[in-house]
XYZ file of C-alpha atoms in Angstrom:
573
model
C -77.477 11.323 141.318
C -77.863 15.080 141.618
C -79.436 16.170 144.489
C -82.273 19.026 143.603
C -83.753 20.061 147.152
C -80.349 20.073 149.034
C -82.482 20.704 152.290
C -85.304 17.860 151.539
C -82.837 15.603 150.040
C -79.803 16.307 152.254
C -80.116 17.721 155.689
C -83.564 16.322 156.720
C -82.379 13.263 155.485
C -79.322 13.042 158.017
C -80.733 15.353 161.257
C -81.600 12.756 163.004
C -78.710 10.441 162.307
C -75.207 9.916 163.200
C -73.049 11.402 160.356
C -69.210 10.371 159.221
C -67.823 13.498 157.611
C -64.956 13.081 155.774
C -63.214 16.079 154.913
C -60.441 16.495 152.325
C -57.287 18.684 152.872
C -58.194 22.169 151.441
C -59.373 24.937 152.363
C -62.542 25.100 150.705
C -63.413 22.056 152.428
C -62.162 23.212 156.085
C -65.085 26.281 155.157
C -67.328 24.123 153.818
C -66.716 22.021 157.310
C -67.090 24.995 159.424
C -70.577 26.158 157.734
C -71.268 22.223 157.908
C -70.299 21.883 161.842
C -72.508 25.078 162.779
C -75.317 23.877 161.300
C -75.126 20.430 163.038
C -74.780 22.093 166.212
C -77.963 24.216 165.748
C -80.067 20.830 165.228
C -77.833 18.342 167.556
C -76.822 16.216 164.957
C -74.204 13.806 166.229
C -71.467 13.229 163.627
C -67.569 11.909 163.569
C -65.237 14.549 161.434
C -62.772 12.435 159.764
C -59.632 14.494 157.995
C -58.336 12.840 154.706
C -55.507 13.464 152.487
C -56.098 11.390 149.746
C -57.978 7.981 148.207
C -55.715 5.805 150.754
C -56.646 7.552 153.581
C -60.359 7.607 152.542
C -60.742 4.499 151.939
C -59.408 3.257 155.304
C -61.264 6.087 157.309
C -64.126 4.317 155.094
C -63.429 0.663 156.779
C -63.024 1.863 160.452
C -66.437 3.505 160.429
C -68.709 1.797 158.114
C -70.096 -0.313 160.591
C -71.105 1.995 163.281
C -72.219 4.733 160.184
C -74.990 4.746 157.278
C -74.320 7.758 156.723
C -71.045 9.359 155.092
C -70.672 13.008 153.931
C -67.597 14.075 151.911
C -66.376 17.375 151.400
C -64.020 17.983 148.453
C -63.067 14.595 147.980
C -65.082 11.159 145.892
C -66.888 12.892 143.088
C -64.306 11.870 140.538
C -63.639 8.218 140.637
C -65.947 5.365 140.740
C -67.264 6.048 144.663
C -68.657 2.422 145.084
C -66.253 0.521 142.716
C -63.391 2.350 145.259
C -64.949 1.865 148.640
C -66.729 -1.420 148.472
C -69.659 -0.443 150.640
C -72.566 -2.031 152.117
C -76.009 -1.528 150.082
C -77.174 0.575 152.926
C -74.688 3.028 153.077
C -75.877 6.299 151.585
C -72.889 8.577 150.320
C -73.529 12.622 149.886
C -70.676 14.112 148.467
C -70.039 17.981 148.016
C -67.039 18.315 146.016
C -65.542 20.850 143.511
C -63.567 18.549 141.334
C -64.879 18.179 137.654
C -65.710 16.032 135.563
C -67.793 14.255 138.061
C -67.913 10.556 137.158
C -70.584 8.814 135.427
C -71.109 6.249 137.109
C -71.860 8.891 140.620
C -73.907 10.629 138.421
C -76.639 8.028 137.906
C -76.218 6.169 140.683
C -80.054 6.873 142.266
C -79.631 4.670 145.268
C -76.610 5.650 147.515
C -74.669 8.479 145.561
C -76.257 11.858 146.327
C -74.619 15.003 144.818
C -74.572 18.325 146.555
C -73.166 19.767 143.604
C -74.693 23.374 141.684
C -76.424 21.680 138.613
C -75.481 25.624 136.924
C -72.109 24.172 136.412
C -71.227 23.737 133.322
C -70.889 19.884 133.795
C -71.412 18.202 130.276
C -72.739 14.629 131.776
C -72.645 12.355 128.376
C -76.673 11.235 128.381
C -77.330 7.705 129.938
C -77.783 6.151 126.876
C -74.640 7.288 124.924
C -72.662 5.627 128.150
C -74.916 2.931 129.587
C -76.609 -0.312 127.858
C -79.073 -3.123 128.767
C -77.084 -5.562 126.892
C -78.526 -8.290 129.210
C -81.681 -9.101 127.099
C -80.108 -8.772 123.332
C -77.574 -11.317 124.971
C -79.669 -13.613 125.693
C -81.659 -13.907 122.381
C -78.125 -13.936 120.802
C -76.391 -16.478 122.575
C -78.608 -18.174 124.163
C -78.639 -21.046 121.824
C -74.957 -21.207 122.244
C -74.154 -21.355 125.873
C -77.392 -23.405 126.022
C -75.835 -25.729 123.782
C -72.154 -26.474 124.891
C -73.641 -27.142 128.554
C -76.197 -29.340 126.903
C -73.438 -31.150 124.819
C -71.861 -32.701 127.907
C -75.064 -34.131 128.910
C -76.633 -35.409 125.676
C -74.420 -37.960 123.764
C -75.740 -37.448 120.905
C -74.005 -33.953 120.296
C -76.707 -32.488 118.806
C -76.221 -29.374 117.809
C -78.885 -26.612 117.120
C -78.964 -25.112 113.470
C -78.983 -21.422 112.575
C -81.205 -20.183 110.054
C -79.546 -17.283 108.056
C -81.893 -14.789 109.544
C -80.722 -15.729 112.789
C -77.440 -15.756 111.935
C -77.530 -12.113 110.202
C -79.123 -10.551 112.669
C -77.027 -11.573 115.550
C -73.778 -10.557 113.489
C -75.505 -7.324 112.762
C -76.570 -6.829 116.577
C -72.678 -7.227 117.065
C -71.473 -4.793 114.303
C -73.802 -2.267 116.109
C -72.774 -3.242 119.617
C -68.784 -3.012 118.375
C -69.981 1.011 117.175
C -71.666 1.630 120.366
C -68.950 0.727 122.426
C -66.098 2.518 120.389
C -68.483 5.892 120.296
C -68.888 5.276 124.324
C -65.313 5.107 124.734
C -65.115 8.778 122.633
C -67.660 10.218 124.541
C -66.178 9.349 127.915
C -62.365 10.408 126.657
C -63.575 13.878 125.817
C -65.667 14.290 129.190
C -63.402 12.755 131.133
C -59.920 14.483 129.434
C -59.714 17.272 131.657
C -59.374 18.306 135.265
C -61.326 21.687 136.608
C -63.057 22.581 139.115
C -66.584 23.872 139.726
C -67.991 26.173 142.308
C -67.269 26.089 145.861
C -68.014 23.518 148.529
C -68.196 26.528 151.116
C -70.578 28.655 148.998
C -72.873 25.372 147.999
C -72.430 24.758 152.253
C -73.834 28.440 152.573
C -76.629 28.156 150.499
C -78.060 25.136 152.156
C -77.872 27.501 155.503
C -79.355 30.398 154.009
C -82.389 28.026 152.020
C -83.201 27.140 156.209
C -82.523 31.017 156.837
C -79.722 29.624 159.533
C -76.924 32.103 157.887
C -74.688 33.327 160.210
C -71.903 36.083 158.974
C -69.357 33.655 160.329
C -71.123 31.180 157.770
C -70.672 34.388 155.497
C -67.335 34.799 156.313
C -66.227 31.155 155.517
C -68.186 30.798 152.227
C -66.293 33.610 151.263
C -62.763 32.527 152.562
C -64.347 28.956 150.659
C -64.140 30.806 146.830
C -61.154 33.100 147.797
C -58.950 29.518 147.709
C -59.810 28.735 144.309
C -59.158 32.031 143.462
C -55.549 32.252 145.220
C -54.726 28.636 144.048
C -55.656 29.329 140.719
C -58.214 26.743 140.241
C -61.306 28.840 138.927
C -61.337 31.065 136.363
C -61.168 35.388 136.565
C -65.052 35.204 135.146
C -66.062 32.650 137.332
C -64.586 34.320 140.394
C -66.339 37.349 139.756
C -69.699 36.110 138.918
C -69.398 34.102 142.835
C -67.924 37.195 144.113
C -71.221 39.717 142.911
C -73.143 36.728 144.467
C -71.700 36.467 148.076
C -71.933 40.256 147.772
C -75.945 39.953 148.071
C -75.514 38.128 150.238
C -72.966 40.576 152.400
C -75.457 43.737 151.701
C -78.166 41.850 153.330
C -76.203 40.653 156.207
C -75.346 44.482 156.459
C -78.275 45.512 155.894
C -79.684 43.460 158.781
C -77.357 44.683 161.303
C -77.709 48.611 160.829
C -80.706 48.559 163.168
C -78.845 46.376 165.838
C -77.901 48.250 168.959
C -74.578 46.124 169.409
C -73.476 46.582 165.542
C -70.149 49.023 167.401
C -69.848 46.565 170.192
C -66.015 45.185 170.821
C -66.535 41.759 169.148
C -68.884 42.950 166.935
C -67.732 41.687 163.359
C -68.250 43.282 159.814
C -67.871 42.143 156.529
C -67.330 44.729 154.103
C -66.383 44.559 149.833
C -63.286 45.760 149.032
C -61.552 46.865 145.587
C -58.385 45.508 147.262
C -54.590 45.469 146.408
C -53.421 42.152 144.707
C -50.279 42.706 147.526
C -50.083 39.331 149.723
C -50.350 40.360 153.342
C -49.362 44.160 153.164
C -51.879 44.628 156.064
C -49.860 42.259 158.080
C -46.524 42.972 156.380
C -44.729 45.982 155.569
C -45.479 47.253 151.950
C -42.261 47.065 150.799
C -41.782 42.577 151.791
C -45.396 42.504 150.468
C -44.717 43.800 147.122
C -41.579 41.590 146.783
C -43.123 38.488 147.887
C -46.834 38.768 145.945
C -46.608 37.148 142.440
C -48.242 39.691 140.224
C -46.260 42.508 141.255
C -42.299 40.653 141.890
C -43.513 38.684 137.853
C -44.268 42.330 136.765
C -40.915 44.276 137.611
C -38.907 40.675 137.496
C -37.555 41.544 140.510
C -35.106 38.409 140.390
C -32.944 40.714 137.860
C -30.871 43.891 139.036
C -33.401 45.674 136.776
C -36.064 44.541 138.621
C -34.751 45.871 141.578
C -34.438 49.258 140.052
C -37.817 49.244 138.703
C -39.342 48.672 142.189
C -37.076 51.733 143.719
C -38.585 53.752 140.492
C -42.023 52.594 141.637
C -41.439 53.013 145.223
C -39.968 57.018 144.172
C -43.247 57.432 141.500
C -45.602 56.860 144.793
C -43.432 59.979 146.414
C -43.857 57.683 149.662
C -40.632 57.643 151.898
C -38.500 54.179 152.053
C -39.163 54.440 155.833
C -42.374 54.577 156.076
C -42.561 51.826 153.091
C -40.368 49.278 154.849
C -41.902 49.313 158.689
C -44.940 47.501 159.386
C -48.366 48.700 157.543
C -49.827 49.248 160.913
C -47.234 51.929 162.124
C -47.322 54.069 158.914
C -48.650 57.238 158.711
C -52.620 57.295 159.062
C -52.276 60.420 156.348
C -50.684 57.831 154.146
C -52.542 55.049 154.389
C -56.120 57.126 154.097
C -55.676 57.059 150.129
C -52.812 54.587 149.705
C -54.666 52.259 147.604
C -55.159 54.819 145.186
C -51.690 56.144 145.070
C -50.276 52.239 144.622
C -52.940 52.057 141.613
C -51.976 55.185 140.077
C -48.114 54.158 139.793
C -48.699 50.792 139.054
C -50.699 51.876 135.597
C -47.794 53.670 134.892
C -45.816 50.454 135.338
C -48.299 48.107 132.907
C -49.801 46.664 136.028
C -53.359 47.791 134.984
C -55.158 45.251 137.316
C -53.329 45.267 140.611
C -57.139 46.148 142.413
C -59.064 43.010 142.658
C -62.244 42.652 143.974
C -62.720 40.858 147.611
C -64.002 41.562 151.026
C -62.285 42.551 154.451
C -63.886 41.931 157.953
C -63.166 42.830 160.914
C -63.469 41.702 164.246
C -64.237 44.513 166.750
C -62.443 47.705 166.291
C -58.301 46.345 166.205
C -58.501 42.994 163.993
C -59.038 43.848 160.094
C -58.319 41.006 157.517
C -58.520 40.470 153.781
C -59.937 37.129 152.934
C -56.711 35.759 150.535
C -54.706 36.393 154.227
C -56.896 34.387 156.070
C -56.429 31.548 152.925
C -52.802 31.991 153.181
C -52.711 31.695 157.336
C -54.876 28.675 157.052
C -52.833 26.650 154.262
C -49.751 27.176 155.849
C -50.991 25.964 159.385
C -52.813 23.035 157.415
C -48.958 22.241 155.759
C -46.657 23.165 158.500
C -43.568 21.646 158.086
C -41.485 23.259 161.001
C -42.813 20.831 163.861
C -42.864 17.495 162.833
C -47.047 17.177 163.670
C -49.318 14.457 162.036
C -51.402 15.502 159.077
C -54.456 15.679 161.949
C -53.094 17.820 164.102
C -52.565 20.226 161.247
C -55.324 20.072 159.729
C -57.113 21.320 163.456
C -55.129 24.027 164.266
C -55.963 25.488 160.391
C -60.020 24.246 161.363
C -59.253 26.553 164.015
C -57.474 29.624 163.136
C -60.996 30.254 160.834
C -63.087 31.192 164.005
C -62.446 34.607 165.196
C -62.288 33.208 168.566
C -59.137 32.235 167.738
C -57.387 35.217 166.400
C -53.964 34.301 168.362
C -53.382 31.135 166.050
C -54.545 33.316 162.646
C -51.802 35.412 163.678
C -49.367 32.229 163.721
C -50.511 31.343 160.602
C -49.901 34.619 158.883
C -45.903 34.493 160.250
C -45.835 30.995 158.701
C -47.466 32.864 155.388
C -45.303 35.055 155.719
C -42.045 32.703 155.488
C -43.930 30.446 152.855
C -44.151 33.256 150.509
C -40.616 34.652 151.245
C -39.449 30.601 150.175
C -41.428 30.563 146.781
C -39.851 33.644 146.024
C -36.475 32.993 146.600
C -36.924 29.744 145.043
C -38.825 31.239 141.454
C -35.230 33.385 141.510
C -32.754 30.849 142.035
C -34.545 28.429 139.288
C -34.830 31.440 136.983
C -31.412 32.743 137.488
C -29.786 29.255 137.138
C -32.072 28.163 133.863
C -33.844 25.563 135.958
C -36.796 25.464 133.318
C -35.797 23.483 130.558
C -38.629 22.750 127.828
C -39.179 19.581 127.288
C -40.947 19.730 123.406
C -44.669 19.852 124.735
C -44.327 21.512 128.129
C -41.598 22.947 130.278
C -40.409 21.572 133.161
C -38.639 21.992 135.991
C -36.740 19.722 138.979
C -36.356 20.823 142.429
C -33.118 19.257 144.145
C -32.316 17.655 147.280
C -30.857 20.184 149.369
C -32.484 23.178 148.376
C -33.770 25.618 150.486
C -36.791 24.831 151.577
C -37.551 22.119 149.911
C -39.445 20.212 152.450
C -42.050 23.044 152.487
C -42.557 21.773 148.654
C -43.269 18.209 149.456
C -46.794 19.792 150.140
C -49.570 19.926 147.364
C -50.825 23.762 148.118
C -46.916 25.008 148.746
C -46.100 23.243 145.295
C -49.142 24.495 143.507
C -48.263 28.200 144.486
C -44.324 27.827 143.720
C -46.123 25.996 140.313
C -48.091 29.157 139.664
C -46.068 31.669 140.536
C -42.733 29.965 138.632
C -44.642 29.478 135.055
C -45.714 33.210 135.515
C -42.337 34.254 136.262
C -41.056 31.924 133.769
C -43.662 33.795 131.007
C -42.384 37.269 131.867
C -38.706 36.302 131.953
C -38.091 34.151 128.565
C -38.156 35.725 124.864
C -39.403 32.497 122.976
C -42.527 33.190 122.637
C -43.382 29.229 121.779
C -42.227 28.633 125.414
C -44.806 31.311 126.814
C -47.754 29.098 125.599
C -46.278 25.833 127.310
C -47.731 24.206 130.752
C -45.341 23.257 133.396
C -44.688 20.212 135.058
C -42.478 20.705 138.694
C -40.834 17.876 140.783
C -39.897 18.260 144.142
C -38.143 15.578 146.619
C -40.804 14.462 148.663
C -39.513 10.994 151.172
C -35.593 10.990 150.792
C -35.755 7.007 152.202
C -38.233 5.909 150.208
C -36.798 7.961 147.143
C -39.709 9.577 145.767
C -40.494 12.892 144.067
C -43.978 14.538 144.146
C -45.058 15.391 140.486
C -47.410 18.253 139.368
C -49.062 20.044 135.959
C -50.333 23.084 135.574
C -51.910 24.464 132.177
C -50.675 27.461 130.512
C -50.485 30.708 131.899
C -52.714 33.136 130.465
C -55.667 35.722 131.111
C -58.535 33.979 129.263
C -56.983 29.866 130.634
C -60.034 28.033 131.224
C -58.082 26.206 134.076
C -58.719 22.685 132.658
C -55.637 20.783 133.307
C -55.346 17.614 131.209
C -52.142 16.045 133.022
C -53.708 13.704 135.228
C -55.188 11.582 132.052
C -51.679 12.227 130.431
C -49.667 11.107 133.699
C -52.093 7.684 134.041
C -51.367 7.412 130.615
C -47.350 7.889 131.007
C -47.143 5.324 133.721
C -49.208 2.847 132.596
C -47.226 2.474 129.575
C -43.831 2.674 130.980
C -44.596 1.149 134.669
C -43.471 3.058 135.798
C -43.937 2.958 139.853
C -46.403 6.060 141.068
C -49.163 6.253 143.362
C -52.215 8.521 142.156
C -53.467 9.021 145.933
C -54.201 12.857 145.689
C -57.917 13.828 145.189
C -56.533 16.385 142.049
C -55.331 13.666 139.815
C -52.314 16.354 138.057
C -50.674 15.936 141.448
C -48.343 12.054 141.655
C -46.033 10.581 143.528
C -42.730 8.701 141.528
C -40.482 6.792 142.199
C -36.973 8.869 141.749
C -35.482 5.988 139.307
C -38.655 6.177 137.137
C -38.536 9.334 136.573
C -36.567 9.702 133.366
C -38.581 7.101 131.178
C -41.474 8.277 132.804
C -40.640 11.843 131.206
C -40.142 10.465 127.972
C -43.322 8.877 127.751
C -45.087 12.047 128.558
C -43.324 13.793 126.033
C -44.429 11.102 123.041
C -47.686 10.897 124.501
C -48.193 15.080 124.360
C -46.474 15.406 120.973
């Protein structure tokens, strides 16, 4: 059920209690963690933070502390299956899930006992009403067959066989109870295929986190800080829409002003580890701050897609840019921080004024900076890109855990040493996709398949381990259909979703499978490939596993793959 007084229903609930959190892999939910953790700390709540990757994982993290736990929170992951049906538990255990994932499941939804919901009821959710979805078949049964079951167990008793005669009334009504039952059923299953056909995602574990602090008036900026780095995930993984992003953005911005607002009388607001969060009408340029402009405008999506700088004529284009600016290729290609301060004072405006000359009308986007005494400044989608690519390193061979700690760490600015790591790793991650969108471009990897395009990642390309990861496949996803869009002339193809495969365990020979809608402006961002890929398998058996918490992501078995295909073609034709 949906929880109404998160602080009534939610924290005073668990503050005196020992608390399992289990937290999915993402970087909302590391936010959403770090808000979460804070909070406990202020009150002394003991709890157990359990990382999870996906339904195996919480299911057995589930099993190992169900006996010592009643109560389980989870972050970004359980909100869209069955919950109880899945996990089995107890009757005592109490389960309060804040996830993004949409549709939430019916079943979660009016569950009053031990689902609780810490999800924003402003959504646009679309719950089907009780009725349309649940019965109380159990009495109608009864009076209906009754006389039946009654009667065959009766049979076996009484020799004399007896058996009990209808009147037509009876016999009327109980067909016509049936007939009704039979419409009821085949509406239900209607209702629940259009609620339950596509994937999106609703608003922010971090910001829902953030509220709950601020309803106690225990917001901290750090909290701020987080909720913020929380939203600017889904925007840089593409998983809310440009209206919705905006909308959260104008509300965290209250919430900065006041923050601000609060400080201005402090004494230590200039003091060296003071911090400030400020909005910014920011460059869409990945890690220029970090970078130097020139790798930065290569390796960000919107600006390589928009001079298709995988062609020799998107090379020239960028020098064209680069000469429009009237800034000098030296001072463009060294690091951000050693240019010219009489450059950078108004460079954002410069880069704006050439790009609209270019058709890049929208390369400002708006965000927020902080910075953490008077030599650390960073943009929120750097701190998202540090973080994933700590939480996915694939350059020491380090368990999912350990991972998923160091990226839990690099968000507190005590720690601005391992953020720094985790921008270098950024840095490489975004120089791979890019290479990678040019070589599949280049050598026509994208073939379309009828009803989407799609496109196979070998064994033995570069990189390719780095793609064996959900968030470093979703980008390369993203970023590929986009270049994909600008590079082809059919225009039916520029209206297709994309479905990527990447080798993901050589020995055990299977490929990790992912959809993404169409790219456009006004996409709602509902992605209807994880009904399509159950679909797929179930009818070819195919052999998959559907362990990810977003069900368009799948693992396959490489042999399956090509009926596996076919079937999704038939099914999306």
């Amino acid at each position: 059920m949906f929880v109404a007084d998160i602080r009534k229903e939610f924290y005073d609930v668990v503050v005196n209690q020992r608390v399992a959190l289990l937290v999915s892999s993402d970087i909302d939910a590391l936010c959403a963690c770090k808000i979460l953790q804070a909070l406990f700390h202020c009150d002394q709540v003991q709890y157990t933070l359990v990382p999870v990757t996906g339904w195996q994982d919480l299911g057995t993290a589930f099993l190992e502390h169900k006996e010592q736990y009643q109560y389980f929170v989870l972050i970004n992951c359980g909100v869209n299956v069955d919950l109880l049906e899945t996990l089995q538990p107890e009757e005592d255990s109490i389960f309060f899930i804040c996830d993004t994932h949409r549709p939430v499941d019916v079943v979660n939804v009016y569950n009053d006992t031990q689902i609780k919901l810490l999800i924003k009821q402003d959504d646009d959710l679309g719950v089907p009403s009780y009725d349309d979805i649940f019965r109380d078949d159990e009495g109608e049964d009864e009076d209906a067959d009754g006389g039946d079951s009654g009667n065959e167990s009766d049979g076996s008793s009484e020799p004399s066989g007896k058996r009990r005669r209808f009147d037509e009334g009876a016999l009327e009504r109980r067909i016509e109870r049936q007939r009704a039952k039979r419409e009821w059923e085949a509406r239900r299953r209607e209702i629940l295929f259009d609620y339950e056909q596509y994937e999106y995602h609703g608003t922010s574990a971090a910001m829902v986190m953030f509220e709950l602090a601020w309803v106690m008036t225990k917001d901290t900026k750090d909290m701020l800080w987080w909720s913020i780095i929380g939203l600017t995930d889904q925007w840089v993984h593409d998983k809310i829409t440009h209206m919705k992003y905006v909308t959260d953005i104008a509300t965290l911005q209250r919430h900065v002003s006041r923050h601000n607002h609060r400080n201005e009388d402090e004494e230590n607001s200039l003091s060296i580890d003071c911090m400030r969060i400020s909005f910014e009408y920011d460059l869409r340029l990945a890690l220029y701050q970090h970078w130097s402009l020139y790798e930065s405008i290569c390796n960000s999506c919107y600006t390589s897609c928009s001079f298709k700088l995988w062609s020799m004529n998107g090379q020239k284009k960028l020098q064209e840019f680069l000469a429009d600016m009237g800034l000098p290729l030296k001072q463009v290609r060294q690091k951000f921080n050693s240019m010219d301060m009489s450059i950078k004072e108004n460079l954002r405006e410069v880069i704006e004024e050439s790009a609209n000359k270019f058709g890049m009308r929208d390369i400002r986007v708006q965000t927020f900076g902080v910075h953490f005494g008077f030599k650390n400044r960073f943009l929120a989608s750097d701190v998202v890109h540090a973080a994933a690519s700590l939480l996915e390193n694939v350059e020491k061979d380090e368990s999912a855990t350990d991972n998923f700690i160091k990226a839990l760490d690099c968000l507190s600015r005590s720690n601005i040493e391992r953020l720094h790591l985790g921008i270098d790793l950024a840095k490489k991650k975004l120089k791979a996709i890019q290479q990678t969108v040019a070589s599949c471009i280049c050598t026509n990897l994208i073939l379309s398949q009828g009803p989407f395009l799609y496109c196979h990642l070998l064994e033995g390309t570069p990189d390719v381990k780095l793609f064996s990861k959900p968030l470093a496949l979703t980008l390369l996803c993203k970023y590929l259909l986009k270049a994909f869009v600008f590079s082809t002339r059919n225009k039916r193809c520029k209206v297709l979703p994309l479905i990527m495969a990447a080798p993901m365990d050589v020995e055990k020979g299977t490929v990790i499978v992912l959809g993404i809608p169409p790219e456009s402006e006004t996409s709602d961002k509902k992605n209807f490939f994880g009904r399509a890929f159950e679909k797929a398998a179930e009818s070819t058996s195919s052999r998959t596993l559907h362990d990810h918490f977003d069900t368009s992501i799948i693992e396959l078995k490489m042999e399956d793959r090509g009926k596996f295909l076919d079937a999704l073609i038939t099914l999306l034709s």
